[in-house]
mmCIF file of C-alpha atoms in Angstrom:
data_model
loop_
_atom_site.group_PDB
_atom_site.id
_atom_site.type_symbol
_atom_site.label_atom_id
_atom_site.label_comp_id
_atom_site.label_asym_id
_atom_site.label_seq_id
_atom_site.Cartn_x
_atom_site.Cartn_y
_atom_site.Cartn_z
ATOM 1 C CA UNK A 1 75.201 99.931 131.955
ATOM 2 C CA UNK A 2 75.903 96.876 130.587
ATOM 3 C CA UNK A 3 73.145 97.747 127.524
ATOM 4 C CA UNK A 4 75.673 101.078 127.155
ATOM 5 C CA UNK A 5 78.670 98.867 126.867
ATOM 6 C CA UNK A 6 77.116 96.427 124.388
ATOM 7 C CA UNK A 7 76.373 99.277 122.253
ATOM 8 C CA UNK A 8 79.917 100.473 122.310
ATOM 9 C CA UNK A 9 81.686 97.410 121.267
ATOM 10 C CA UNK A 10 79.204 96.634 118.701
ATOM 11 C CA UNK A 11 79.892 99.949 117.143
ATOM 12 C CA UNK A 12 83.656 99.765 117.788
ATOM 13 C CA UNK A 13 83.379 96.157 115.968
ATOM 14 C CA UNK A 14 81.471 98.149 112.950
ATOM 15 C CA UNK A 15 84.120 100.585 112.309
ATOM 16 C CA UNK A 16 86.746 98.134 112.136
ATOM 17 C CA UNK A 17 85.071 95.947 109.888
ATOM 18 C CA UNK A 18 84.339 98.911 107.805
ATOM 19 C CA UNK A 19 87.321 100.234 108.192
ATOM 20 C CA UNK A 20 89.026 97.085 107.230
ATOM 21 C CA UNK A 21 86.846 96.803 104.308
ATOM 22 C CA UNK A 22 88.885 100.174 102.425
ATOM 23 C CA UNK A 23 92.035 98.368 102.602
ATOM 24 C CA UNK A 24 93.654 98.156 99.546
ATOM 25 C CA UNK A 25 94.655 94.728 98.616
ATOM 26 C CA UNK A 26 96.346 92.842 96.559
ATOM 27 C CA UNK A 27 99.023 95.191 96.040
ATOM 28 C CA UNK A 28 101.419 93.405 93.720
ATOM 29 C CA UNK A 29 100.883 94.586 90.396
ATOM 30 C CA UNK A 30 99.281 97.962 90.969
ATOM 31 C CA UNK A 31 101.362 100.934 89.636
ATOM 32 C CA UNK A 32 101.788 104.394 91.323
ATOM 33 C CA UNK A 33 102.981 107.392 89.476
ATOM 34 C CA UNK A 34 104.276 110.196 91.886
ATOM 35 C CA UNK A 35 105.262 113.408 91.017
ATOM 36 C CA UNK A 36 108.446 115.284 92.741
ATOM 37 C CA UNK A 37 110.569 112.488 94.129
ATOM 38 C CA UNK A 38 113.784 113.846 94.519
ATOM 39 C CA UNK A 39 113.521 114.407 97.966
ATOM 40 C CA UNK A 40 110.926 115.935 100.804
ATOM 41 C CA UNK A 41 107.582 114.481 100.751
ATOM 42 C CA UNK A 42 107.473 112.803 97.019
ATOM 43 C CA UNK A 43 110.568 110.934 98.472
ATOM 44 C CA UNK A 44 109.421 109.466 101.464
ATOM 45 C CA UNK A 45 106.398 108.271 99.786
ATOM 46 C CA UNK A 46 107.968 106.946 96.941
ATOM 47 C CA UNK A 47 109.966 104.476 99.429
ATOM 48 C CA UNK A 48 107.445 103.676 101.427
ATOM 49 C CA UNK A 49 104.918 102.251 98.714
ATOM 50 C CA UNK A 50 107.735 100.144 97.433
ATOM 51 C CA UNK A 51 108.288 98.457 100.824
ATOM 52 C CA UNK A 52 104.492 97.928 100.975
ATOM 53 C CA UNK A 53 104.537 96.077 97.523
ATOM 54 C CA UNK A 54 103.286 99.136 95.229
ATOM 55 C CA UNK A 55 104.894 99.179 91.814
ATOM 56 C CA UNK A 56 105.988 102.611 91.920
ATOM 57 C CA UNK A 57 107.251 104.988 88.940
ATOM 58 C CA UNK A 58 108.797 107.694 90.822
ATOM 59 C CA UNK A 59 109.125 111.166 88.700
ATOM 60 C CA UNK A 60 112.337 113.427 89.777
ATOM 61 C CA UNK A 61 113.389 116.402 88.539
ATOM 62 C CA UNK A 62 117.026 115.745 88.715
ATOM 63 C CA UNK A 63 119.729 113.220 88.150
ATOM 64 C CA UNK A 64 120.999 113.211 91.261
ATOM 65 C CA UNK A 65 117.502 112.806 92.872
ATOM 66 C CA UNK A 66 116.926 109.626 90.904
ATOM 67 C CA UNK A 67 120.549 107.896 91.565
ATOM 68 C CA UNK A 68 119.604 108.765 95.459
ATOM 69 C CA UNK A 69 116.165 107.126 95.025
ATOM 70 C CA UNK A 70 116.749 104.132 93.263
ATOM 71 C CA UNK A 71 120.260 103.525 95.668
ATOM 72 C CA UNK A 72 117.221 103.097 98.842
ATOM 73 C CA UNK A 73 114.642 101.197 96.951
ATOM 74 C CA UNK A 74 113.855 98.004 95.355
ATOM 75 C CA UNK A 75 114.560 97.332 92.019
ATOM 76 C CA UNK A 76 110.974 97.386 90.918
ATOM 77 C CA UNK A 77 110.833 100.743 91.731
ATOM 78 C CA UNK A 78 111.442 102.606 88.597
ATOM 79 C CA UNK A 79 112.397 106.353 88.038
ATOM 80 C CA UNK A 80 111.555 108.737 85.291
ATOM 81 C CA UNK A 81 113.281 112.220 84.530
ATOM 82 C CA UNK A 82 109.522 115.237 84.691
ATOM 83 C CA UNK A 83 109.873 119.061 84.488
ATOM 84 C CA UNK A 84 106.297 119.739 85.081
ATOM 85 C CA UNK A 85 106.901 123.724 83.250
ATOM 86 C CA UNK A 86 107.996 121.142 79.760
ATOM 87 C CA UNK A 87 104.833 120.204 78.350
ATOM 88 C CA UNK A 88 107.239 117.851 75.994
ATOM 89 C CA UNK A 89 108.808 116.536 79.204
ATOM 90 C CA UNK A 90 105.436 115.555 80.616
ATOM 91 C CA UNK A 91 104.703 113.748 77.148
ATOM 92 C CA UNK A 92 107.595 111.745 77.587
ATOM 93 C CA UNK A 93 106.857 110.496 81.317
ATOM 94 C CA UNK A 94 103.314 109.737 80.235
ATOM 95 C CA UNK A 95 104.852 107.625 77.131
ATOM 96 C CA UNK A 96 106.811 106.042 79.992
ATOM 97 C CA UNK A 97 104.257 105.232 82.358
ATOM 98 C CA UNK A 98 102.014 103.532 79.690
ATOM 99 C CA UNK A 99 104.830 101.591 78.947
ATOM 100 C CA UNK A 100 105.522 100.417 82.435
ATOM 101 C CA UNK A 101 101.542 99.698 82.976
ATOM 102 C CA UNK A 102 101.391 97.573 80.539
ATOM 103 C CA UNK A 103 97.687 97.828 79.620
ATOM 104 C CA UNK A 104 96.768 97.463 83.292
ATOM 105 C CA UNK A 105 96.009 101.365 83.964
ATOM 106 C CA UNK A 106 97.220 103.052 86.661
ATOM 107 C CA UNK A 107 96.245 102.606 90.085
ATOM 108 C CA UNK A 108 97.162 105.860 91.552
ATOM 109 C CA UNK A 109 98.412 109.168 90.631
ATOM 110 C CA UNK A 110 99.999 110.990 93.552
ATOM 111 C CA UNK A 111 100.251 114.942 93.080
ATOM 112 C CA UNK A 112 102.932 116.871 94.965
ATOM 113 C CA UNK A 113 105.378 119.941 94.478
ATOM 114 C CA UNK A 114 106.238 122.817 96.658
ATOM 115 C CA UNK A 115 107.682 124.923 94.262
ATOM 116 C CA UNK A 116 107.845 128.138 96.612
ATOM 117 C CA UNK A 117 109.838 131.027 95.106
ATOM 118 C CA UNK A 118 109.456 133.967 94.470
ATOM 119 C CA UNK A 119 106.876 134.700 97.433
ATOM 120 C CA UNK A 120 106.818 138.714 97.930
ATOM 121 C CA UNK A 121 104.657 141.336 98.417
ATOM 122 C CA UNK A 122 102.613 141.476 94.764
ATOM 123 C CA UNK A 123 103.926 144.797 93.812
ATOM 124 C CA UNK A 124 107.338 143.637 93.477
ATOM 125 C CA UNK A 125 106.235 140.747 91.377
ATOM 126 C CA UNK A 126 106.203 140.819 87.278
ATOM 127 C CA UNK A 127 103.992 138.503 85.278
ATOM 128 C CA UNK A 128 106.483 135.882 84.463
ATOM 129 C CA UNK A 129 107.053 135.627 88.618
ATOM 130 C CA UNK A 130 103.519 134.266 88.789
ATOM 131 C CA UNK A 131 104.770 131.969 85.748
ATOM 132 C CA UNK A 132 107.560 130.128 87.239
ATOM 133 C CA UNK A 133 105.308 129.154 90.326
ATOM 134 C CA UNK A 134 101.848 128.039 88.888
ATOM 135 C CA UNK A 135 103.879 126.686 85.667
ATOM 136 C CA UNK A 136 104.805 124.130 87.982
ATOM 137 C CA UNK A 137 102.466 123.835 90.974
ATOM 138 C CA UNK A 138 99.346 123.808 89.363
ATOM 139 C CA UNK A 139 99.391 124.366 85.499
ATOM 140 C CA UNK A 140 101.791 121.191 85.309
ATOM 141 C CA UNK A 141 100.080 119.022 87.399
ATOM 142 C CA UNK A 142 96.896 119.866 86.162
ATOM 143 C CA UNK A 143 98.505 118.642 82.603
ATOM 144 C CA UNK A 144 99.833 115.541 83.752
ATOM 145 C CA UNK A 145 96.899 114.359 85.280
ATOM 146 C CA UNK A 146 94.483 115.198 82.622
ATOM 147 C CA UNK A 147 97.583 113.007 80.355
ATOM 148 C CA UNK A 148 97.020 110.641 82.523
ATOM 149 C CA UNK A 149 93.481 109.778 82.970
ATOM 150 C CA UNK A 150 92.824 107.379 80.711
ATOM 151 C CA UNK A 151 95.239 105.092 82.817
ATOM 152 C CA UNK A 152 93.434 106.066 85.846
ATOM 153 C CA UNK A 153 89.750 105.596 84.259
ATOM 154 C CA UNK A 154 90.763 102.411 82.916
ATOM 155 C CA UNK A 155 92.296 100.792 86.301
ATOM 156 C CA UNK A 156 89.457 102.667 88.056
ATOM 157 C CA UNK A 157 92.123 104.251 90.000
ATOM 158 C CA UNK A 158 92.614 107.261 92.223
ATOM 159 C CA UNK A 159 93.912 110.890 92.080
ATOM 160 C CA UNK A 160 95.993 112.133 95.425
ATOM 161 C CA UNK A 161 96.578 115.477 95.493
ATOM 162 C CA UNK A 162 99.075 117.098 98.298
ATOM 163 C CA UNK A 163 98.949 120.149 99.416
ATOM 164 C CA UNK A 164 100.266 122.113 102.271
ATOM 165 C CA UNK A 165 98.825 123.957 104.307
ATOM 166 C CA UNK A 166 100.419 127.116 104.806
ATOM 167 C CA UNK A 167 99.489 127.735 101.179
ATOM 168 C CA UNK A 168 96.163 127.999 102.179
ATOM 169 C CA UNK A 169 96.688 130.926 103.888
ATOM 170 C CA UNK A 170 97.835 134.336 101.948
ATOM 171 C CA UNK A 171 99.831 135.908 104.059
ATOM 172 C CA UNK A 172 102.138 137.029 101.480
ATOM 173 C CA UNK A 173 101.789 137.807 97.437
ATOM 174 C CA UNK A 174 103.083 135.281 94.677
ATOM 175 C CA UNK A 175 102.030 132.141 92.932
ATOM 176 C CA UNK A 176 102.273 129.613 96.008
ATOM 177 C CA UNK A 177 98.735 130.449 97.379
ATOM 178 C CA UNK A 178 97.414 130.687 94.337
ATOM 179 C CA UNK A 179 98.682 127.408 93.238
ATOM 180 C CA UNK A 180 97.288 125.565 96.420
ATOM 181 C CA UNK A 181 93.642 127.247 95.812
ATOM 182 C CA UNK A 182 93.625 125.932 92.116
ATOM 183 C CA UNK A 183 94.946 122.514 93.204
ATOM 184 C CA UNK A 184 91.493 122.707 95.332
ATOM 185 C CA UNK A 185 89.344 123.620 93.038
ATOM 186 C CA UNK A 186 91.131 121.290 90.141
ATOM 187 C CA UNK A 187 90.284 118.173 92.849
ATOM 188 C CA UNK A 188 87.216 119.477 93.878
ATOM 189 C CA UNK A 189 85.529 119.775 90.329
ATOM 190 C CA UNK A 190 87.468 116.206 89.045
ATOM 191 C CA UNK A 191 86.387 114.462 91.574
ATOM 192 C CA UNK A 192 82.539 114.881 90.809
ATOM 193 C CA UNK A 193 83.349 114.211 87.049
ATOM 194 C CA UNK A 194 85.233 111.176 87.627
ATOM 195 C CA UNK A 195 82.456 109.716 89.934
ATOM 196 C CA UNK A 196 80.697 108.079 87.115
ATOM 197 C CA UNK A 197 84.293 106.162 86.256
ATOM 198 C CA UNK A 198 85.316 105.030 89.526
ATOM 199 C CA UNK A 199 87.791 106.891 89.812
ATOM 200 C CA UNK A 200 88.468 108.395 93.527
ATOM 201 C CA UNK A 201 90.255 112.114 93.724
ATOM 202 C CA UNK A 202 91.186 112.911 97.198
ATOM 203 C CA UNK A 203 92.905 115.816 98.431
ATOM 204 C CA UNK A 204 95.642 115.479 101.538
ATOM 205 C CA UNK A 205 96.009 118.915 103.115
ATOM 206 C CA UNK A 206 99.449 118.091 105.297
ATOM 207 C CA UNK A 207 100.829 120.510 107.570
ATOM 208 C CA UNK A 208 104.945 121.236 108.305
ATOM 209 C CA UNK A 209 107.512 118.607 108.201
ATOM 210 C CA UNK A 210 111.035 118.227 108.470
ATOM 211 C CA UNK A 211 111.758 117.305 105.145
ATOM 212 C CA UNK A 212 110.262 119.509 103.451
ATOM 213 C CA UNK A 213 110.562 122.741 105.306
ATOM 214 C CA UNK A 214 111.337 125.858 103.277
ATOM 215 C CA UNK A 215 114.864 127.539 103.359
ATOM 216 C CA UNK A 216 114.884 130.849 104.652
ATOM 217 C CA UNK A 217 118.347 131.888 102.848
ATOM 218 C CA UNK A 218 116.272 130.735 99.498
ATOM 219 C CA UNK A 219 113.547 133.215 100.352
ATOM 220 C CA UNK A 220 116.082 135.821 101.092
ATOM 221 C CA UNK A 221 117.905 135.759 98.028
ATOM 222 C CA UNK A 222 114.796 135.994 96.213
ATOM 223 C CA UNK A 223 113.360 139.007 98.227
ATOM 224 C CA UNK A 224 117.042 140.591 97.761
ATOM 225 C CA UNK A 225 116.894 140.241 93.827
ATOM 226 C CA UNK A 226 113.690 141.565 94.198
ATOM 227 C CA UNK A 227 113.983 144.396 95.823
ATOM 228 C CA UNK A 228 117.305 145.690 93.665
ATOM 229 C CA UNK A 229 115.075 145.183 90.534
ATOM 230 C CA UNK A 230 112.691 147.591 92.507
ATOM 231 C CA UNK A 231 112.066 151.311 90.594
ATOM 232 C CA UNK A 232 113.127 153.563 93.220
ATOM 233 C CA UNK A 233 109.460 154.860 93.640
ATOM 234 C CA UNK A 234 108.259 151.667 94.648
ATOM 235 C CA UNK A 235 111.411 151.136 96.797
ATOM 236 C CA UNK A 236 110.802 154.981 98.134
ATOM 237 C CA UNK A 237 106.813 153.874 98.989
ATOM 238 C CA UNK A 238 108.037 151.101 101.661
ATOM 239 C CA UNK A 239 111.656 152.240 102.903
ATOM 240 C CA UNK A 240 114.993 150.508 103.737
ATOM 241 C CA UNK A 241 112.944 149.672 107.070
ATOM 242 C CA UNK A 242 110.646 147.609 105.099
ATOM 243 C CA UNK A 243 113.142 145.120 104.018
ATOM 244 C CA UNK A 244 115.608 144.905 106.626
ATOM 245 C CA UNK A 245 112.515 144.049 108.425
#
């Protein structure tokens, strides 16, 4: 027995020495770029780092999301304007973020968007649905962080990508799932590349939260214009029932 509970707190001592040993310190100095800040997910993490001591470059897609950001942060924080479908918009945030590193690299680059509509079924979908979607969720951040990685290779930084969950799943047609697969794969492939340069990719599959939960009258609008762009044989082949549904 008292072998048994030797072993235990030797191994619980072990893990927290190892565990310790991950921390990230020395924080001061160490930039974070994070993609869609202006409110959800992107926010919350934004504000967070900066109370931790993180010099954080926080990327929003609006005005108004960048006057609500900086009004509940530090003033080290700093803010730049990124549409992630405007290659020349991503240009100019990487311009930025060189700027604000200084020569020091970047630390960490964190990934997240949950650019959502139009989610369908597929036969109600054109092309250029798919477009506005993966444009964003995974075409654009693929782009930035390949932009990007000579800051991380140089700083021998990290790559975080976010993705939810329920994208995961296809339970209905559009670009979402297939944005979250080829954030998977992107990670999945970089992260054995960038091995050999120190730098870490990890993926952070999150579930639902508050903040960023989906609004159903969004959705509805969408499936709405959808359906009354319909031809009336594809409208015929699933019925009135179908969508009122």
């Amino acid at each position: 027995l008292h072998v048994a509970i030797l072993a235990s707190i030797l191994c619980l001592v072990i893990y927290w020495l190892i565990r310790d040993s991950q921390r990230v310190r020395n924080l001061s100095g160490k930039h974070v770029f994070i993609t869609s800040c202006d409110t959800g997910l992107g926010k919350s993490l934004a504000k967070w780092l900066d109370k931790r001591g993180f010099c954080v470059i926080a990327a929003c897609a609006t005005e108004k999301g960048r006057i609500e950001l900086q009004s509940c942060s530090s003033l080290s924080l700093k803010t730049v304007n990124l549409n992630l479908a405007d290659s020349n918009s991503i240009a100019r945030a990487v311009v930025f973020v060189t700027e604000e590193t200084a020569g020091k690299g970047l630390f960490g680059l964190v990934s997240n968007t949950e650019e959502t509509a139009p989610i369908a079924p597929t036969d109600w979908l054109r092309i250029e649905d798919f477009h506005s979607v993966l444009d964003v969720s995974l075409l654009g951040l693929i782009e930035i962080t390949l932009k990007l990685l000579p800051l991380l290779k140089k700083a021998k930084g990290r790559v975080v990508n976010l993705i939810n969950t329920k994208g995961l799943t296809a339970f209905v047609g559009g670009g979402y799932t297939l944005s979250k697969w080829g954030m998977e794969a992107f990670s999945d492939t970089l992260r054995i590349e960038m091995q050999h340069f120190g730098v870490k990719v990890s993926i952070v599959e999150h579930g639902f939260f508050k903040a960023g939960v989906v609004n159903s009258d969004v959705i509805e609008k969408y499936l709405l214009r959808l359906w009354n762009r319909l031809t009336p044989e594809i409208r015929d082949s699933y019925g009135e029932k179908y969508f009122v549904e």
